[in-house]
Tab-separated table of C-alpha atoms in Angstrom:
chain	number	residue	atom	x	y	z
A	1	MET	CA	9.170	5.608	20.987
A	2	ASN	CA	12.481	7.410	19.938
A	3	THR	CA	12.655	5.652	16.367
A	4	TYR	CA	13.549	8.636	14.121
A	5	ALA	CA	16.329	11.314	14.318
A	6	ARG	CA	13.903	13.919	13.710
A	7	GLN	CA	14.959	17.832	12.446
A	8	ASN	CA	14.096	20.265	15.332
A	9	LEU	CA	11.028	21.647	12.992
A	10	THR	CA	7.402	21.309	13.048
A	11	PHE	CA	5.242	22.133	9.680
A	12	GLU	CA	1.544	23.327	10.089
A	13	ARG	CA	0.167	23.630	6.738
A	14	GLY	CA	1.232	23.322	3.054
A	15	GLU	CA	-0.031	23.970	-0.224
A	16	GLY	CA	1.377	22.690	-3.528
A	17	VAL	CA	5.303	22.577	-3.175
A	18	TRP	CA	5.369	24.728	-0.456
A	19	LEU	CA	5.176	23.997	3.352
A	20	TRP	CA	5.005	26.646	6.172
A	21	ASP	CA	6.441	25.997	9.978
A	22	THR	CA	4.892	26.984	13.263
A	23	HIS	CA	6.586	30.228	13.092
A	24	GLY	CA	5.504	31.133	9.540
A	25	GLU	CA	8.544	30.199	7.426
A	26	ARG	CA	8.104	28.946	3.826
A	27	TYR	CA	10.054	25.826	2.747
A	28	LEU	CA	10.333	24.430	-0.840
A	29	ASP	CA	9.301	20.582	-0.344
A	30	ALA	CA	11.977	18.755	-2.773
A	31	LEU	CA	11.322	15.645	-0.778
A	32	SER	CA	7.342	15.116	-1.049
A	33	GLY	CA	7.093	13.210	2.224
A	34	ILE	CA	9.857	10.914	0.657
A	35	ALA	CA	7.768	10.274	-2.626
A	36	VAL	CA	4.527	10.370	-1.144
A	37	CYS	CA	2.682	13.582	-1.927
A	38	GLY	CA	3.009	13.641	-5.495
A	39	LEU	CA	0.266	16.073	-6.033
A	40	GLY	CA	1.980	18.576	-3.260
A	41	HIS	CA	0.237	19.280	-0.300
A	42	SER	CA	-3.363	19.996	0.303
A	43	HIS	CA	-4.571	19.339	-3.207
A	44	PRO	CA	-7.862	20.208	-3.367
A	45	ALA	CA	-9.244	17.177	-5.251
A	46	VAL	CA	-7.643	14.839	-2.784
A	47	THR	CA	-9.178	17.121	0.160
A	48	GLN	CA	-12.572	17.003	-1.386
A	49	ALA	CA	-12.526	13.210	-1.972
A	50	VAL	CA	-11.446	12.763	1.754
A	51	CYS	CA	-13.513	14.956	3.231
A	52	GLU	CA	-16.774	13.732	1.117
A	53	GLN	CA	-16.335	10.261	1.973
A	54	ALA	CA	-15.410	10.890	5.247
A	55	GLY	CA	-18.742	12.668	5.618
A	56	LYS	CA	-20.801	9.505	4.340
A	57	LEU	CA	-18.957	6.455	5.419
A	58	VAL	CA	-15.158	5.655	6.551
A	59	HIS	CA	-15.300	1.932	7.537
A	60	THR	CA	-17.611	-1.142	7.111
A	61	SER	CA	-15.138	-4.060	6.967
A	62	ASN	CA	-13.710	-6.019	3.948
A	63	ILE	CA	-16.124	-8.939	4.622
A	64	TYR	CA	-18.600	-6.314	2.518
A	65	ASN	CA	-18.265	-5.105	-0.994
A	66	ILE	CA	-16.690	-1.564	-1.104
A	67	ALA	CA	-17.667	0.216	-4.068
A	68	ALA	CA	-14.776	2.511	-4.361
A	69	GLN	CA	-12.267	-0.516	-3.702
A	70	THR	CA	-13.594	-2.109	-6.878
A	71	GLN	CA	-13.502	0.990	-8.899
A	72	LEU	CA	-9.814	1.763	-7.717
A	73	ALA	CA	-8.850	-1.868	-8.560
A	74	GLU	CA	-10.434	-1.372	-11.890
A	75	ARG	CA	-8.315	1.573	-12.439
A	76	LEU	CA	-4.874	0.331	-11.291
A	77	CYS	CA	-5.316	-2.669	-13.414
A	78	GLU	CA	-6.127	-0.782	-16.454
A	79	ILE	CA	-3.048	1.475	-16.077
A	80	SER	CA	-0.854	-1.171	-15.131
A	81	GLY	CA	-1.778	-4.206	-17.181
A	82	MET	CA	-2.446	-6.467	-14.007
A	83	GLN	CA	-5.699	-8.468	-13.184
A	84	SER	CA	-6.277	-8.436	-9.799
A	85	ALA	CA	-5.494	-6.167	-6.436
A	86	PHE	CA	-5.014	-6.605	-2.753
A	87	PHE	CA	-5.261	-3.352	-0.773
A	88	CYS	CA	-3.515	-2.670	2.341
A	89	ASN	CA	-2.019	0.215	4.227
A	90	SER	CA	1.477	0.855	3.404
A	91	GLY	CA	4.429	-0.331	0.904
A	92	ALA	CA	5.857	-2.841	3.522
A	93	GLU	CA	2.195	-4.576	3.817
A	94	ALA	CA	1.909	-4.711	0.343
A	95	ASN	CA	5.633	-6.420	0.028
A	96	GLU	CA	4.618	-8.659	2.669
A	97	ALA	CA	1.282	-9.700	0.602
A	98	ALA	CA	3.620	-10.301	-2.346
A	99	ILE	CA	6.007	-12.546	-0.349
A	100	LYS	CA	2.920	-14.535	0.821
A	101	LEU	CA	1.447	-14.517	-2.525
A	102	THR	CA	4.769	-16.133	-3.774
A	103	ARG	CA	4.979	-18.796	-1.367
A	104	LEU	CA	1.505	-19.793	-1.679
A	105	HIS	CA	1.934	-20.039	-5.237
A	106	ALA	CA	4.950	-22.153	-5.104
A	107	HIS	CA	3.342	-24.393	-2.689
A	108	SER	CA	0.921	-25.222	-5.323
A	109	ARG	CA	3.858	-26.040	-7.562
A	110	ARG	CA	4.781	-28.399	-4.797
A	111	ILE	CA	7.708	-26.509	-3.840
A	112	GLU	CA	7.458	-26.837	-0.172
A	113	GLU	CA	10.440	-24.620	1.059
A	114	PRO	CA	10.324	-21.747	-1.730
A	115	TRP	CA	13.077	-19.000	-1.933
A	116	ILE	CA	12.717	-15.251	-3.577
A	117	ALA	CA	16.111	-13.727	-4.994
A	118	VAL	CA	16.360	-10.377	-3.828
A	119	MET	CA	18.861	-7.941	-4.308
A	120	GLU	CA	21.736	-5.907	-2.350
A	121	GLN	CA	21.538	-2.523	-1.274
A	122	SER	CA	17.596	-2.960	-1.794
A	123	PHE	CA	14.655	-1.893	0.657
A	124	HIS	CA	11.428	-3.381	1.057
A	125	GLY	CA	10.128	-2.572	4.451
A	126	ARG	CA	10.572	-3.296	8.285
A	127	THR	CA	8.343	-6.212	8.955
A	128	LEU	CA	10.070	-9.237	9.580
A	129	ALA	CA	9.648	-10.503	6.136
A	130	THR	CA	10.311	-7.340	4.386
A	131	LEU	CA	13.385	-6.691	6.531
A	132	THR	CA	14.808	-9.852	5.437
A	133	ALA	CA	14.654	-9.349	1.744
A	134	THR	CA	15.984	-6.060	2.279
A	135	GLY	CA	19.692	-5.964	1.349
A	136	ASN	CA	20.991	-3.388	3.953
A	137	SER	CA	22.493	-5.102	6.976
A	138	LYS	CA	22.457	-2.013	9.215
A	139	ILE	CA	18.941	-1.919	9.594
A	140	LYS	CA	18.522	-5.641	10.280
A	141	HIS	CA	20.811	-5.169	13.182
A	142	GLY	CA	19.551	-6.559	16.440
A	143	PHE	CA	16.581	-8.253	15.049
A	144	ALA	CA	18.034	-11.809	14.235
A	145	PRO	CA	16.815	-14.792	13.943
A	146	LEU	CA	15.498	-13.228	10.492
A	147	MET	CA	13.327	-15.364	8.149
A	148	PRO	CA	14.755	-17.982	5.957
A	149	GLY	CA	13.924	-18.165	2.053
A	150	PHE	CA	15.573	-15.072	0.970
A	151	VAL	CA	19.113	-15.240	-1.063
A	152	HIS	CA	20.814	-12.155	-2.100
A	153	ALA	CA	22.150	-11.019	-5.573
A	154	PRO	CA	24.011	-7.792	-6.790
A	155	TYR	CA	21.789	-5.148	-8.354
A	156	ASN	CA	22.355	-4.839	-12.212
A	157	ASP	CA	24.229	-8.021	-12.334
A	158	LEU	CA	22.484	-10.322	-14.513
A	159	ALA	CA	25.166	-12.991	-14.571
A	160	VAL	CA	25.178	-13.722	-11.002
A	161	LEU	CA	21.525	-13.863	-11.165
A	162	GLU	CA	21.371	-16.453	-13.578
A	163	GLY	CA	23.821	-18.411	-11.635
A	164	ILE	CA	21.401	-18.374	-8.800
A	165	CYS	CA	18.453	-19.584	-11.029
A	166	THR	CA	20.566	-22.515	-12.400
A	167	SER	CA	21.661	-23.735	-8.749
A	168	HIS	CA	18.809	-22.882	-6.609
A	169	ARG	CA	16.095	-25.510	-7.320
A	170	LYS	CA	13.692	-23.936	-4.702
A	171	LEU	CA	13.627	-20.662	-6.197
A	172	ALA	CA	10.195	-19.173	-6.731
A	173	ALA	CA	10.683	-15.561	-7.445
A	174	ILE	CA	12.915	-12.636	-8.352
A	175	MET	CA	12.178	-9.682	-6.208
A	176	LEU	CA	13.575	-6.245	-6.809
A	177	GLU	CA	12.849	-2.306	-7.236
A	178	PRO	CA	13.258	-1.197	-10.925
A	179	ILE	CA	15.284	1.606	-9.176
A	180	GLN	CA	16.653	1.712	-5.824
A	181	GLY	CA	15.320	4.366	-3.856
A	182	GLU	CA	16.896	4.056	-0.501
A	183	GLY	CA	20.078	2.294	-2.057
A	184	GLY	CA	20.977	5.368	-3.468
A	185	ILE	CA	18.714	6.413	-6.874
A	186	ARG	CA	20.414	3.443	-8.279
A	187	ILE	CA	19.309	2.832	-11.918
A	188	PRO	CA	20.421	-0.362	-13.780
A	189	ASP	CA	21.434	-0.723	-17.327
A	190	LYS	CA	19.209	-0.653	-20.034
A	191	GLY	CA	18.007	-4.275	-20.354
A	192	TYR	CA	18.447	-5.200	-17.142
A	193	LEU	CA	14.649	-5.686	-16.272
A	194	ALA	CA	13.949	-7.523	-19.643
A	195	GLY	CA	16.668	-9.809	-18.611
A	196	ILE	CA	14.968	-10.436	-15.680
A	197	ARG	CA	12.085	-11.294	-17.527
A	198	LYS	CA	13.476	-13.859	-19.415
A	199	LEU	CA	15.252	-15.429	-16.509
A	200	CYS	CA	11.595	-15.812	-14.787
A	201	ASP	CA	10.282	-17.213	-17.844
A	202	ARG	CA	12.928	-19.858	-18.546
A	203	PHE	CA	12.971	-20.780	-14.553
A	204	ASN	CA	9.522	-20.374	-14.223
A	205	LEU	CA	9.712	-17.932	-11.778
A	206	LEU	CA	7.601	-14.867	-10.352
A	207	MET	CA	8.673	-11.600	-11.434
A	208	ILE	CA	8.168	-9.197	-8.274
A	209	LEU	CA	8.618	-5.355	-8.717
A	210	ASP	CA	8.278	-3.328	-5.926
A	211	GLU	CA	7.328	0.284	-7.287
A	212	VAL	CA	6.365	1.649	-3.803
A	213	GLN	CA	8.920	4.528	-4.426
A	214	THR	CA	8.801	4.304	-8.213
A	215	GLY	CA	5.251	4.061	-9.107
A	216	MET	CA	2.525	6.667	-9.514
A	217	GLY	CA	4.249	8.849	-12.329
A	218	ARG	CA	7.299	9.516	-10.524
A	219	THR	CA	9.701	8.303	-13.196
A	220	GLY	CA	7.761	9.806	-15.948
A	221	LYS	CA	5.553	6.959	-16.574
A	222	TRP	CA	2.803	5.305	-14.270
A	223	PHE	CA	5.253	2.763	-13.344
A	224	SER	CA	8.879	2.487	-14.065
A	225	TYR	CA	8.732	-0.796	-15.821
A	226	GLN	CA	6.518	0.705	-18.403
A	227	HIS	CA	10.101	2.583	-19.706
A	228	SER	CA	11.403	-1.277	-20.409
A	229	GLU	CA	8.278	-2.523	-21.871
A	230	VAL	CA	8.360	-5.536	-19.778
A	231	MET	CA	5.338	-6.871	-17.500
A	232	PRO	CA	5.807	-8.259	-13.806
A	233	ASP	CA	3.797	-11.042	-12.306
A	234	ILE	CA	3.109	-8.967	-9.094
A	235	LEU	CA	3.683	-5.397	-8.460
A	236	THR	CA	3.540	-3.424	-5.149
A	237	LEU	CA	2.656	-0.003	-4.897
A	238	ALA	CA	2.235	2.867	-1.866
A	239	LYS	CA	3.510	6.303	-1.260
A	240	GLY	CA	2.154	8.409	-4.153
A	241	LEU	CA	-0.694	6.113	-4.169
A	242	GLY	CA	-2.826	7.977	-1.756
A	243	ASN	CA	-0.998	11.623	-1.818
A	244	GLY	CA	-0.354	10.866	1.944
A	245	PHE	CA	-3.589	9.126	2.808
A	246	PRO	CA	-2.116	5.765	3.952
A	247	ILE	CA	-3.013	3.058	1.377
A	248	GLY	CA	-1.114	0.051	-0.315
A	249	ALA	CA	-1.795	-2.256	-3.222
A	250	CYS	CA	-0.214	-5.517	-4.177
A	251	LEU	CA	-1.258	-5.983	-8.013
A	252	ALA	CA	-0.934	-9.448	-9.963
A	253	ARG	CA	-1.683	-11.092	-13.200
A	254	GLY	CA	-1.835	-14.674	-14.468
A	255	LYS	CA	-1.940	-17.592	-12.073
A	256	ALA	CA	-0.323	-15.418	-9.047
A	257	ALA	CA	-3.672	-13.391	-9.478
A	258	GLU	CA	-5.754	-16.423	-8.779
A	259	THR	CA	-3.643	-17.799	-5.754
A	260	PHE	CA	-5.160	-15.953	-2.785
A	261	VAL	CA	-8.794	-17.121	-1.756
A	262	PRO	CA	-10.737	-16.296	0.831
A	263	GLY	CA	-8.775	-16.709	4.305
A	264	SER	CA	-5.451	-16.443	2.603
A	265	HIS	CA	-4.778	-13.165	3.529
A	266	GLY	CA	-6.587	-10.070	4.711
A	267	SER	CA	-6.373	-6.239	6.365
A	268	THR	CA	-9.255	-4.811	9.000
A	269	PHE	CA	-8.433	-1.388	7.308
A	270	GLY	CA	-6.973	-1.937	4.053
A	271	GLY	CA	-8.941	-0.417	0.836
A	272	ASN	CA	-11.467	1.189	3.172
A	273	PRO	CA	-13.347	3.658	1.307
A	274	VAL	CA	-11.816	6.939	2.447
A	275	ALA	CA	-8.336	5.819	1.161
A	276	CYS	CA	-9.946	4.408	-1.953
A	277	ARG	CA	-11.561	7.740	-2.603
A	278	ALA	CA	-8.039	9.582	-2.233
A	279	ALA	CA	-6.170	7.042	-4.584
A	280	LEU	CA	-9.302	7.561	-7.202
A	281	ALA	CA	-8.627	11.345	-6.905
A	282	VAL	CA	-4.843	10.894	-7.289
A	283	ILE	CA	-5.163	8.813	-10.481
A	284	GLU	CA	-7.817	11.298	-12.000
A	285	THR	CA	-5.870	14.102	-11.238
A	286	ILE	CA	-2.450	12.695	-12.878
A	287	VAL	CA	-4.584	11.931	-15.944
A	288	GLY	CA	-6.476	15.309	-16.007
A	289	GLN	CA	-3.326	17.340	-15.872
A	290	ASN	CA	-0.797	14.726	-17.771
A	291	LEU	CA	1.449	14.524	-14.892
A	292	CYS	CA	3.450	11.819	-15.979
A	293	ALA	CA	4.626	13.737	-18.983
A	294	GLN	CA	5.098	16.657	-16.770
A	295	ALA	CA	7.339	14.553	-14.269
A	296	ALA	CA	9.333	13.718	-17.425
A	297	VAL	CA	9.933	16.941	-18.618
A	298	THR	CA	10.999	18.723	-15.070
A	299	GLY	CA	13.298	15.790	-14.229
A	300	LYS	CA	15.252	15.937	-17.376
A	301	ALA	CA	15.270	19.749	-16.561
A	302	LEU	CA	16.477	19.206	-13.084
A	303	LEU	CA	19.289	16.538	-14.446
A	304	ASP	CA	20.369	19.151	-17.126
A	305	GLY	CA	20.478	21.996	-14.486
A	306	PHE	CA	22.607	20.150	-12.194
A	307	ARG	CA	25.122	18.532	-14.895
A	308	GLN	CA	25.644	22.137	-16.138
A	309	GLN	CA	25.916	23.588	-12.524
A	310	LEU	CA	28.399	20.784	-11.035
A	311	LYS	CA	29.747	18.804	-14.181
A	312	ASP	CA	32.961	20.011	-13.361
A	313	LEU	CA	33.112	20.132	-9.305
A	314	PRO	CA	35.513	17.840	-7.997
A	315	GLY	CA	33.711	15.590	-5.479
A	316	VAL	CA	30.784	14.945	-7.546
A	317	ILE	CA	30.939	11.498	-8.555
A	318	ASP	CA	27.548	10.984	-10.503
A	319	ILE	CA	24.287	12.864	-11.154
A	320	ARG	CA	21.471	10.369	-12.300
A	321	GLY	CA	17.971	10.203	-12.359
A	322	MET	CA	14.578	9.044	-14.053
A	323	GLY	CA	11.587	11.551	-14.209
A	324	LEU	CA	11.432	13.228	-10.606
A	325	MET	CA	13.547	10.832	-9.056
A	326	ILE	CA	16.982	12.685	-8.823
A	327	GLY	CA	20.371	11.547	-7.123
A	328	ILE	CA	23.504	13.342	-6.774
A	329	GLU	CA	26.515	11.173	-5.389
A	330	LEU	CA	29.326	12.761	-3.798
A	331	ALA	CA	32.895	11.284	-2.864
A	332	ARG	CA	31.766	11.421	0.654
A	333	ASP	CA	29.215	11.260	3.366
A	334	CYS	CA	27.230	14.354	3.044
A	335	GLY	CA	24.481	13.966	5.679
A	336	ALA	CA	24.749	17.564	7.063
A	337	LEU	CA	23.683	18.914	3.369
A	338	VAL	CA	20.124	18.029	5.096
A	339	GLY	CA	20.394	20.789	7.829
A	340	GLN	CA	21.947	23.300	5.800
A	341	ALA	CA	19.041	22.901	3.018
A	342	LEU	CA	16.700	23.632	5.785
A	343	GLU	CA	18.670	26.798	6.813
A	344	ALA	CA	18.269	27.745	3.085
A	345	ARG	CA	14.315	26.700	3.349
A	346	LEU	CA	14.386	23.510	1.146
A	347	LEU	CA	13.535	20.139	1.915
A	348	ILE	CA	15.942	17.656	0.691
A	349	ASN	CA	17.249	14.168	1.765
A	350	VAL	CA	20.443	12.412	1.845
A	351	THR	CA	20.462	8.352	1.535
A	352	ALA	CA	23.224	5.726	1.337
A	353	GLY	CA	25.308	8.289	3.330
A	354	ASN	CA	26.761	10.076	0.228
A	355	VAL	CA	23.794	10.707	-2.252
A	356	ILE	CA	21.372	13.761	-2.262
A	357	ARG	CA	18.038	12.207	-3.147
A	358	LEU	CA	15.300	14.710	-4.818
A	359	LEU	CA	11.917	13.406	-5.132
A	360	PRO	CA	9.946	16.740	-5.736
A	361	PRO	CA	5.864	16.737	-6.111
A	362	LEU	CA	4.814	16.053	-9.683
A	363	ILE	CA	3.201	19.478	-9.996
A	364	THR	CA	6.800	21.074	-9.580
A	365	SER	CA	6.813	24.445	-11.902
A	366	GLU	CA	9.737	25.261	-14.299
A	367	SER	CA	10.434	28.318	-11.664
A	368	GLU	CA	10.437	25.922	-8.580
A	369	ALA	CA	12.835	23.237	-10.492
A	370	SER	CA	15.071	26.184	-11.072
A	371	THR	CA	15.060	27.274	-7.340
A	372	ILE	CA	15.633	23.394	-6.305
A	373	ILE	CA	18.654	23.529	-8.755
A	374	GLN	CA	20.313	26.864	-7.805
A	375	THR	CA	19.971	26.283	-4.269
A	376	VAL	CA	21.268	22.471	-4.154
A	377	SER	CA	24.024	23.458	-6.689
A	378	SER	CA	25.133	26.429	-4.100
A	379	LEU	CA	24.978	23.927	-1.075
A	380	VAL	CA	27.118	21.371	-2.794
A	381	ARG	CA	29.597	23.636	-4.255
A	382	GLU	CA	29.935	25.147	-0.579
A	383	PHE	CA	30.343	21.786	1.167
A	384	ILE	CA	33.060	20.815	-1.056
A	385	GLN	CA	35.008	23.793	-1.206
A	386	ALA	CA	34.797	23.603	2.820
A	387	GLU	CA	36.054	20.132	2.688
A	388	SER	CA	38.995	21.309	0.555
A	389	LEU	CA	39.726	24.387	2.864
A	390	GLU	CA	39.789	21.850	5.704
A	391	LEU	CA	42.209	19.490	3.882
A	392	ARG	CA	44.487	22.301	3.225
A	393	ILE	CA	44.473	23.253	6.919
C-alpha cells in the first residue's frame, strides 16, 4: 500500500556505518534506520547470534519457557533498574502494553475511567491508542473516533502539568519521551524529568518513559533518564534493542511490575528466541566496546563541529543534541535537504518540517563524524544561500 513517500533508491548491503545501493554507490548512514542500527549494519556479533539461533530454534510460543527471553529480561532489568519485562515486536506495541498496564493498575485502585497525561508534539506509535497519545494532529487526521483517556500538555512545562494533575481526579499516569525525537530533537530543561517524578509521587501517578528512540545507548547512557537520576515506573524500548531485528519491550517496577497476570496481555511473536538472542548480542557488544561512552564523546564532537561551522549563519535557529541524537533547526522547512544529502552520498532525515535529524550509529568513528559535519554544514550553507538569492531576486 502507498504508505511511504519513498526515495528512489534501493540498498542491497551494508557494513558498519556504510550502505551500498544496487548500482554499487556507497553512502554514509547518519540515520541508522531511524535510531535502529546502533551497531551499524551487518554487525558480526548480531549476525552470528541470529544465524546460530535460527539454525536451532526460531519459535515455540510463550506458553513455554524461552531461555533467551529470561536472560534478556534479567539483563535489561540489570541495566535499567526495573523489575520485570514484557516482550513484543515494536515500539508501538511496547507503548500499547504500557497503556494497558496503566489502565489495569488504575482499575485495581478503583479508578474506573483512568486518564493519562501526554505531551504535545510527542510521538508514541500508530496503533489507535498510541496514535491518540501522540501529540501530532497531522498523523491523526482521518482516524477519528480516537480513544478517550488522554489529556495533552505542553512539553517542558511543569506548571501546566501540575495544573492538570491538580484538577484531573481520574489521572493515572504521565507518559512522555525524555527527548522528543519526531517532535524535532526537543530536549527539556534540566530538572524537568525530576519535576515530573515529584508530581507522580505527589499525586500517586505512574511515570511512563518512552525510550524507544532514546534508549540503548543513543544519548550517551543506556537510557536518557539516567542523565537525570530519576526512575520511571514503566519504561518502553524498541528500535536499537535488536539492531534491526524486530523486538520491543515494556519494563516496569514496583506495583506496576506485578499488575499483568496470565491472560492480561500477550504476543504471539514477542520475545521469540531469535529476537532475544539478537538483543542479547546488542547489549553485550555495547558493554564490551563501551559504546555508551563512545556515543557521548562522538555526539559532543558533532555538536561542537556543527556549532563551529554554522554558529554565525543566518537561518540557523538552534543546534542541539544529546549523545548521537542531533537536531539542527532552521528558520524554514528544509525537507529538500534529504534529497540533496542523498546526492552527496549521506543519509539524513528532516523532522518537524524544519529540523535536520541526525542519528548515526554508536560505532561512528572520529573521521566518519567529521565527514558528517562537513557534508551537512556545506548543504546547510548552500540551502540558506539559495534562499537568500531567491529573496533578492
